[in-house]
Short mmCIF file of C-alpha atoms and ligand atoms in Angstrom, two decimals:
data_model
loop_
_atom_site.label_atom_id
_atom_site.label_comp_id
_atom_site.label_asym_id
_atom_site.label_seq_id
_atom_site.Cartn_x
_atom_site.Cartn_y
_atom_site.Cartn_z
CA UNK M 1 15.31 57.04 48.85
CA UNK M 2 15.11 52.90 48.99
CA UNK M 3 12.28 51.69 46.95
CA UNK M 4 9.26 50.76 49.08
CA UNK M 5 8.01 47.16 48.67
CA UNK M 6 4.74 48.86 47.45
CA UNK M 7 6.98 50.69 44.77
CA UNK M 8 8.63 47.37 43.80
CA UNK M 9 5.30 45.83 43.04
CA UNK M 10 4.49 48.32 40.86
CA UNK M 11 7.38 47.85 38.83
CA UNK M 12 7.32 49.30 34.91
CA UNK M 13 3.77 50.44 35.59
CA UNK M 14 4.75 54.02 34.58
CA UNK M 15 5.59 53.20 31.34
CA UNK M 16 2.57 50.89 30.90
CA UNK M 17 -0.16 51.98 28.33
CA UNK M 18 2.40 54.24 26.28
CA UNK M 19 4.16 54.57 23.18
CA UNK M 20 4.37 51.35 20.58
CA UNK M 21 7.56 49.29 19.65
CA UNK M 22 8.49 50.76 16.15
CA UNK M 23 10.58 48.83 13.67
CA UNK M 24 8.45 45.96 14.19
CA UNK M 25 6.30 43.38 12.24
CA UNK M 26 2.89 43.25 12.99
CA UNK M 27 0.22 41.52 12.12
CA UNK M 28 -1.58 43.99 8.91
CA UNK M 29 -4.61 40.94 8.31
CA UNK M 30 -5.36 36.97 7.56
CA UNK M 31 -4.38 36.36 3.71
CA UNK M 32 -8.07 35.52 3.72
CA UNK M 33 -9.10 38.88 4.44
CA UNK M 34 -7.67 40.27 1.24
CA UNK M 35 -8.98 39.20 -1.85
CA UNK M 36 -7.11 40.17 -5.16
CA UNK M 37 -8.20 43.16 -6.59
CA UNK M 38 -9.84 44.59 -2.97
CA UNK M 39 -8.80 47.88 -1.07
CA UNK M 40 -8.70 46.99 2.84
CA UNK M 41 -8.09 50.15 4.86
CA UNK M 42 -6.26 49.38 8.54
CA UNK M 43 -5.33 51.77 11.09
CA UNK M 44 -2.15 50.42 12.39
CA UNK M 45 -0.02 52.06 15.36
CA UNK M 46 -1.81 55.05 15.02
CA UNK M 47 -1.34 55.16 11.17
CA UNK M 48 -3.73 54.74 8.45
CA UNK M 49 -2.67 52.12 5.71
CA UNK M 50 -4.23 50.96 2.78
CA UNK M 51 -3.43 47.25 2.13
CA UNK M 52 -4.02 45.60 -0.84
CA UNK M 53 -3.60 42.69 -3.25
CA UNK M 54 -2.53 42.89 -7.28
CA UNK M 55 -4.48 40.60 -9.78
CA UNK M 56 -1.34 38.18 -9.40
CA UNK M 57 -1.87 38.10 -5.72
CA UNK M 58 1.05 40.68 -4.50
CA UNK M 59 0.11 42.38 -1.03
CA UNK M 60 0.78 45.96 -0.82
CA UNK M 61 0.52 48.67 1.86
CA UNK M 62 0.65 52.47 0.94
CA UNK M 63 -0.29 55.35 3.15
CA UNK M 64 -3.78 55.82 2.99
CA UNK M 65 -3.81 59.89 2.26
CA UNK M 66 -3.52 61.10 -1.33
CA UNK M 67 -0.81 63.74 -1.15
CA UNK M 68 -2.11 66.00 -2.88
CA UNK M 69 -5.52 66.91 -0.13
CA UNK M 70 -5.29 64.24 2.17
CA UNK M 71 -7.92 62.50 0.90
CA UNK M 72 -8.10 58.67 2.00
CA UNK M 73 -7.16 56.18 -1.35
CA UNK M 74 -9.15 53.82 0.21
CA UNK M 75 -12.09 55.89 -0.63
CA UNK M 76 -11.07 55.36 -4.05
CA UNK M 77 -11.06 52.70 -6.23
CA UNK M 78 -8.27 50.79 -8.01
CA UNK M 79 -7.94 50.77 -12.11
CA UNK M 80 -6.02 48.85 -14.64
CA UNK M 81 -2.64 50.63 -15.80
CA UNK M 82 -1.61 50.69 -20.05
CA UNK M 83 0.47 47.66 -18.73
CA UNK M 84 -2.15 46.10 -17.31
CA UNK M 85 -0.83 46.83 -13.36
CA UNK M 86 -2.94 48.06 -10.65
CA UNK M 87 -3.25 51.62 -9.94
CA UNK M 88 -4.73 53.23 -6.86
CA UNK M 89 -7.29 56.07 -8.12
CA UNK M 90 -7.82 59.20 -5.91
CA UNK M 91 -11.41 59.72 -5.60
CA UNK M 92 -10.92 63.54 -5.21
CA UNK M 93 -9.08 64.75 -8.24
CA UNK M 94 -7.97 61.49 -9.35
CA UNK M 95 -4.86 61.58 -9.33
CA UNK M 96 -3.47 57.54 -9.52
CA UNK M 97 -0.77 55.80 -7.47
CA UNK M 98 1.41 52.47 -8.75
CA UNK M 99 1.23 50.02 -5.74
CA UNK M 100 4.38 51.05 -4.84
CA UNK M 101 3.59 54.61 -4.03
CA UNK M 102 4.89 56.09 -7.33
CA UNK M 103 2.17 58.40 -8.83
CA UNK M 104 1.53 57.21 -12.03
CA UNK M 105 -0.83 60.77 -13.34
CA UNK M 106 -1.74 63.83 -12.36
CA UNK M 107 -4.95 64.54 -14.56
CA UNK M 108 -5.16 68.05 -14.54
CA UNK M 109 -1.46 68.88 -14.87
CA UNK M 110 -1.18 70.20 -18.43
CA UNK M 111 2.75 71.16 -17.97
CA UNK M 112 4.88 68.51 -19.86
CA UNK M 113 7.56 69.43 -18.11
CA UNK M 114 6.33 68.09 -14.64
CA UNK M 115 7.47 64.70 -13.50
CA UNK M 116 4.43 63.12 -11.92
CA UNK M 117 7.23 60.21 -10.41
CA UNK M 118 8.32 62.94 -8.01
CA UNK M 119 5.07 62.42 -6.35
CA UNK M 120 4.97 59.42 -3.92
CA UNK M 121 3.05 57.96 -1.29
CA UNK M 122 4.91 56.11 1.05
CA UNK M 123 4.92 52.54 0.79
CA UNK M 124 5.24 50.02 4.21
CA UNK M 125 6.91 46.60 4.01
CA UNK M 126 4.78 44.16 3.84
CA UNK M 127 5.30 40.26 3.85
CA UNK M 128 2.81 37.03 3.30
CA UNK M 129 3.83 34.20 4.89
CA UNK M 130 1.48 30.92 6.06
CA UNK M 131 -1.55 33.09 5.67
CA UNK M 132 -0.20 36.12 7.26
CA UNK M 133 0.18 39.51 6.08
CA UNK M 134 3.13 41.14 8.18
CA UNK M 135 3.50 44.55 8.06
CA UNK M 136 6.75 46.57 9.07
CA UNK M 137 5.95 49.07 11.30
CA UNK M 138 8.78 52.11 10.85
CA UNK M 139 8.83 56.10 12.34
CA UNK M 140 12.54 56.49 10.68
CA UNK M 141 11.98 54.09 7.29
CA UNK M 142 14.25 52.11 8.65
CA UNK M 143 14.61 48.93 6.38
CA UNK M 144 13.70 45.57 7.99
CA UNK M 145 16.61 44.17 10.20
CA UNK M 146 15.00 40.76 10.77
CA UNK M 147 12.19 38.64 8.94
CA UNK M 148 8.70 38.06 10.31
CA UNK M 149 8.93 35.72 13.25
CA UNK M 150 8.40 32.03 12.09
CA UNK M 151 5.84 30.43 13.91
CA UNK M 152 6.16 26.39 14.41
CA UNK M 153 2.78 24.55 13.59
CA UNK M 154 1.97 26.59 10.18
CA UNK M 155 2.21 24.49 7.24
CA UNK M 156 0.21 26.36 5.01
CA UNK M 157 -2.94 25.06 6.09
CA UNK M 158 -6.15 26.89 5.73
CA UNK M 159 -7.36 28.28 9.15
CA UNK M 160 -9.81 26.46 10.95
CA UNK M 161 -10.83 29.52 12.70
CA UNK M 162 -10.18 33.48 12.34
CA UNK M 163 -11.68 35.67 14.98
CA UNK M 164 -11.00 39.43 15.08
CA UNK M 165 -12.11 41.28 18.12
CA UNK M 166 -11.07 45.46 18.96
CA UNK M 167 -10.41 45.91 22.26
CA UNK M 168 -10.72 49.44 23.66
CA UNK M 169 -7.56 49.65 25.29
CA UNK M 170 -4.00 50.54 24.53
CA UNK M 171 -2.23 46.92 23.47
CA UNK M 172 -0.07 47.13 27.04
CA UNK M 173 -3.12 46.29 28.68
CA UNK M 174 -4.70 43.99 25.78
CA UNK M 175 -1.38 41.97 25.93
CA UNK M 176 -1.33 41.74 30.41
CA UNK M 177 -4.95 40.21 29.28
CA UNK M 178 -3.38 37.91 26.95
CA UNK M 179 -0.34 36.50 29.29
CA UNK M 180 -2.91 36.47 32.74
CA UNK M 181 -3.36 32.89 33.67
CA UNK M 182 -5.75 33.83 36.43
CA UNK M 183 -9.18 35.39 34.80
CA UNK M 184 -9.66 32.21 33.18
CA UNK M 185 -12.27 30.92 35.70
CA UNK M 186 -14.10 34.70 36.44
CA UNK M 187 -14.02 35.37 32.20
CA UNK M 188 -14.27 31.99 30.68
CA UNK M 189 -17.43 30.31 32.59
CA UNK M 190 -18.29 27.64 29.34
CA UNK M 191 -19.39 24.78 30.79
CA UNK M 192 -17.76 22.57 27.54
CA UNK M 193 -14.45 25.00 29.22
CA UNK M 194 -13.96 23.97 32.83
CA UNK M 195 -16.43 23.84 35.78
CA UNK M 196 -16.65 27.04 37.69
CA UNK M 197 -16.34 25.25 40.56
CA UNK M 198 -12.64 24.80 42.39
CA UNK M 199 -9.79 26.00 41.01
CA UNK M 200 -6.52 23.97 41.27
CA UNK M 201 -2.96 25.04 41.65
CA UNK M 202 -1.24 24.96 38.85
CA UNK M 203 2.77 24.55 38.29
CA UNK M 204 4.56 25.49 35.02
CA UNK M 205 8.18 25.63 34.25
CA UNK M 206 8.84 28.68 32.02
CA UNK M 207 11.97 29.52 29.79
CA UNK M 208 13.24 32.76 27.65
CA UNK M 209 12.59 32.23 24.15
CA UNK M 210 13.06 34.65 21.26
CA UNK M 211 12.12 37.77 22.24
CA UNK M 212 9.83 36.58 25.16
CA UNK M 213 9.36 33.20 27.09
CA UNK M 214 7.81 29.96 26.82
CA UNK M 215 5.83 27.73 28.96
CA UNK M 216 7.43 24.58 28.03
CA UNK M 217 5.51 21.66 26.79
CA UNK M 218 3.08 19.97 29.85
CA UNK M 219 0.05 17.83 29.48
CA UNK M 220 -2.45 20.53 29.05
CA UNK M 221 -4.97 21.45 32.55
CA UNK M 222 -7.50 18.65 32.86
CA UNK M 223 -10.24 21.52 33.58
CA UNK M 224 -10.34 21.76 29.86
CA UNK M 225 -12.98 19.65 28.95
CA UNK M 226 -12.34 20.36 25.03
CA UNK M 227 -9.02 19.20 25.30
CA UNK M 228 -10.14 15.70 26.58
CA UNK M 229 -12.36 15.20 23.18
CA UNK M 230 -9.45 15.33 21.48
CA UNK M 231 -7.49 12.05 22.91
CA UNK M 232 -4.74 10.92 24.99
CA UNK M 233 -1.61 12.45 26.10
CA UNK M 234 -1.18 15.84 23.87
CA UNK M 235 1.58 17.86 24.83
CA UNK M 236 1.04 22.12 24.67
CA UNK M 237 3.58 25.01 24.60
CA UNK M 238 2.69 28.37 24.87
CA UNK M 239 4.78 31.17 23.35
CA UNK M 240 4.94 35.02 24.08
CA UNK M 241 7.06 36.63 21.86
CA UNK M 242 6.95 40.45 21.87
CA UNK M 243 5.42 43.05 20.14
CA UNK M 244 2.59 41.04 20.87
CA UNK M 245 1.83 37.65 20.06
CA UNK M 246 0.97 34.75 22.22
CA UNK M 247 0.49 30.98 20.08
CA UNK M 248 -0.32 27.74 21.76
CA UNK M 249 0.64 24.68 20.49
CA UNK M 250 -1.11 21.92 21.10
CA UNK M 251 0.71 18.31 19.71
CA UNK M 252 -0.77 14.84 19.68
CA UNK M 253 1.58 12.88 18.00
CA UNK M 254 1.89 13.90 14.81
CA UNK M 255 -1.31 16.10 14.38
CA UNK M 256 -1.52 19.33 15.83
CA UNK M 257 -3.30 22.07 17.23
CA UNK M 258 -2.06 25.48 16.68
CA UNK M 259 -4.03 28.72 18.18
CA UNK M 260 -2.18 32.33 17.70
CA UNK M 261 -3.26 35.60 19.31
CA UNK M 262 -1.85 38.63 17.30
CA UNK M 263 -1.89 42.25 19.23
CA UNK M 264 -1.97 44.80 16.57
CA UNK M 265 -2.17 48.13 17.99
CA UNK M 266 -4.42 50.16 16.01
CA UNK M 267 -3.59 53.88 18.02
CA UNK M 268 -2.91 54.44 21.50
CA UNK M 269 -6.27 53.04 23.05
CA UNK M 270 -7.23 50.76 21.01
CA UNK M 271 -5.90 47.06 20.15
CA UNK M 272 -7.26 44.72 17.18
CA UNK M 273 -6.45 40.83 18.28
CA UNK M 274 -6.45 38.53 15.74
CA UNK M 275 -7.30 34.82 16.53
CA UNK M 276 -6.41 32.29 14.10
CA UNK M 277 -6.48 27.97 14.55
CA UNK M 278 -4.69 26.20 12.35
CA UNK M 279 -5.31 22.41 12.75
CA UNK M 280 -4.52 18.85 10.74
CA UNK M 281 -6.31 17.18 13.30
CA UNK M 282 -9.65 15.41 11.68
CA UNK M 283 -11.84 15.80 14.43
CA UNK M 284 -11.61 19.22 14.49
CA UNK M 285 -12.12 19.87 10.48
CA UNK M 286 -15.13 18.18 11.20
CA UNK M 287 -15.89 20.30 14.33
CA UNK M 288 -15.03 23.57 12.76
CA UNK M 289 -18.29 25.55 13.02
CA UNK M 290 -17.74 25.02 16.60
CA UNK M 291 -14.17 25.50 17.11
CA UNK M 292 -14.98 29.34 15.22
CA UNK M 293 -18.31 29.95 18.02
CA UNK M 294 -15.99 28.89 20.82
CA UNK M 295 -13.03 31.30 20.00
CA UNK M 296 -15.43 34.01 19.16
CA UNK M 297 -17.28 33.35 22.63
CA UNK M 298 -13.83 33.74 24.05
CA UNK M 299 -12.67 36.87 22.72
CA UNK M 300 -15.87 38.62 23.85
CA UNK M 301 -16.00 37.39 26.86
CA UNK M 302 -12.59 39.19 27.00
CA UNK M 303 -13.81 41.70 26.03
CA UNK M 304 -16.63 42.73 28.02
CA UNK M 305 -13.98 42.69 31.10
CA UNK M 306 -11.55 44.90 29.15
CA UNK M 307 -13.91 47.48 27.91
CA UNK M 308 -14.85 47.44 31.74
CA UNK M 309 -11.61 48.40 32.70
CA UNK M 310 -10.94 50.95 29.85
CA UNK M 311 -13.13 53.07 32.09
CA UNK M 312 -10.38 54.39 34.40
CA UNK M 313 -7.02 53.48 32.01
CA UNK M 314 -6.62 57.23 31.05
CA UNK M 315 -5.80 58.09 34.78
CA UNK M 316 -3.03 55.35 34.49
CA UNK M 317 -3.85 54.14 37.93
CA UNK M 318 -1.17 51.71 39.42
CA UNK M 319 -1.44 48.25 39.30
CA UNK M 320 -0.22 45.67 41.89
CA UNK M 321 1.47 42.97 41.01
CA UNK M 322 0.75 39.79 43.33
CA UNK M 323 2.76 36.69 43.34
CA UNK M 324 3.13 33.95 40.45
CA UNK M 325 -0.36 34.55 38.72
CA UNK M 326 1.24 38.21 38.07
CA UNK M 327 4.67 37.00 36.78
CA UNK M 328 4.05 36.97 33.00
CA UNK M 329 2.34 40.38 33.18
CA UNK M 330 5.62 41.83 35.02
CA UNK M 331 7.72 39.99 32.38
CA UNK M 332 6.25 41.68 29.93
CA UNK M 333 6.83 44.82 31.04
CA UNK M 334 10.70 43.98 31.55
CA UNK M 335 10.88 42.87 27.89
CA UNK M 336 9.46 45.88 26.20
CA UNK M 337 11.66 47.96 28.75
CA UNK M 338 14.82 45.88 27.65
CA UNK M 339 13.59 46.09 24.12
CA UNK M 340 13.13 49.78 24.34
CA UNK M 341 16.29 50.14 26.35
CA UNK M 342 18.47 48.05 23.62
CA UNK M 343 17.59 50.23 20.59
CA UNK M 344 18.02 52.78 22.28
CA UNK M 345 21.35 51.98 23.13
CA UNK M 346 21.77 50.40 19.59
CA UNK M 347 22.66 46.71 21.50
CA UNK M 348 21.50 43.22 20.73
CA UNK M 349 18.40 42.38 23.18
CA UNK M 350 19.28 40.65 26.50
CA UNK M 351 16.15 38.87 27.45
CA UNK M 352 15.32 39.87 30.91
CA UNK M 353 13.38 36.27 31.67
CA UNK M 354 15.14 34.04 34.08
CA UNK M 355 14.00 30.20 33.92
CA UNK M 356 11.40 29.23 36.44
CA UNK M 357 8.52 27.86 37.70
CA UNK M 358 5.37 29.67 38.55
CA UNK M 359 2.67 28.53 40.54
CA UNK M 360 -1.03 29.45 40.56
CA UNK M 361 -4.19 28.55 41.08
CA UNK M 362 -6.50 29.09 38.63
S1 FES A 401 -6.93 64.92 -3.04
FE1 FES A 401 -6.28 63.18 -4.10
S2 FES A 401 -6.16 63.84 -6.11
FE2 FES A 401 -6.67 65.63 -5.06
FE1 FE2 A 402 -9.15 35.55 28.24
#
């Protein structure tokens, strides 16, 4: 039977709002959020990890269930090892863990024979980079087949802003909120933002880019009043890469503003986003306070709209896709079906994106 137009529009929306892309890097936390020595439980894709950081400033990630009866490590507490490592205590029976997983003792084992080494926890992948901790997200323990994605604009700098925000949805639907163009002036009503007045039609060339697409470099939308404060001329580019991140990058000259949106699922309906700025740009240094009330003014304002629609999400109603303002939501669908499809197949990725320009008005 020929697909109806309705059924076109409602392309990929069957697989929408299930299942997570495995053998992935995700964002685990900000480096900022770990200090040395502290236990930071995470669910992550549905499972619960325990990150944490040695006294020489090593990030770890174990399972977060002691073996033995499934009691949580991070309701323990960590101690210092006869060579002066960190060891993750069980709170139940106390049973300790090396930070890679390896128990280390078995208190009440009084059989010399027994190897406490056979006892592990597993250990996740975990990698620090630019004040990230990425976390390798595996079913089959498959080993890492590529690094952490390298994100253009970090230079070590300490944030300017870190916002994190749970939204009650599965991270399909967190993610169609994070590529939609068109809520801005319904969601986003600051008046320092844009005027709530008309909305203008908007054009944007778009390209594939690593594992996603970009909306290459244009003088940013003159609505945006806090762009203006910040001079002349910039130049932004805006990046969706899958499993779920979404960076603007904001140039003026040689300073720049960079803004990154990590989707981290956390289980299958519900999505921690992780905002961080990174800037060199004085002004904003300066402005900071500010910059960190206006991006956490933005993510709940996201939020209240989300947790709105979270309502119905279990019925996995269909969605209609309309026109340009709809394009980056439908790409994203095609890329996590190609990315699916592709490991599946065990082929390299053929990103489904086709250069163009969209047009909205928004
Ligand atoms: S449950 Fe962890 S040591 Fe017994
Ligand atoms: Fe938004």
């Amino acid at each position: 039977m020929p697909a109806s137009r309705s059924d076109a529009r409602r392309e990929g929306s069957a697989r929408l709002g299930q299942g997570f892309l495995w053998n992935s890097w995700y964002v685990a936390a900000v480096s900022g959020q770990l200090a040395a020595g502290e236990l930071l439980p995470r669910q992550i894709l549905g499972l619960r990890v325990l990150l944490g950081r040695t006294p020489t400033g090593e990030v770890w990630a174990l399972n977060d269930r002691c073996p033995h009866r499934a009691v949580p490590l991070s309701a323990g507490r960590t101690v210092r090892g006869a060579r002066g490592e960190d060891l993750i205590e069980c709170p139940y029976h106390g049973w300790r863990f090396r930070t890679d997983g390896v128990c280390a003792s078995v208190p009440a084992n009084a059989d010399p024979d027994f190897t406490v080494e056979t006892i592990r926890v597993s250990a996740f992948r975990v990698v620090e980079t630019h004040g990230l901790i990425w976390i390798w997200m595996t079913q089959d323990r498959a080993e890492p087949d590529h690094p952490p994605p390298v994100i253009p604009g970090i230079v070590g700098r300490k944030p300017l802003a870190v916002a994190t925000i749970a939204y009650p949805v599965h991270v399909d639907h967190a993610i169609l909120g994070l590529v939609d163009p068109a809520h801005g002036p319904y969601v986003h009503r600051q008046w320092w933002w844009r005027k709530p007045t008309r909305a203008r039609v908007k054009s944007k060339a778009f390209v594939a880019s690593p594992l996603g697409f970009t909306m290459v470099g244009h003088a940013p939308s003159e609505s945006g009043r806090l762009y203006r404060l910040l001079g002349a001329s910039p130049v932004t580019e805006i990046v969706f890469r899958l499993p779920g991140l979404r960076w603007e990058h904001l140039r003026l000259g040689a300073r720049s503003v960079l803004a990154l949106s990590a989707m981290t699922p956390v289980t299958d309906h519900e999505t921690r986003m992780t905002q961080i700025v990174w800037s060199d740009f004085g002004a904003l240094r300066f402005l900071a306070p500010l910059v960190r009330f206006a991006v956490h003014r933005f993510l709940q304002e996201d939020e209240v709209v989300i947790t709105a629609q979270s309502r119905d999400l279990k019925d996995s109603p269909p969605f209609l896709w309309v026109g340009d303002a709809d394009q980056q939501a439908r790409w994203y669908v095609q890329l996590k079906r190609e990315w699916l499809a592709s490991r599946g197949e065990d082929r390299a990725f053929v990103n489904p994106v086709k250069a163009r320009r969209l047009s909205w008005s928004s």
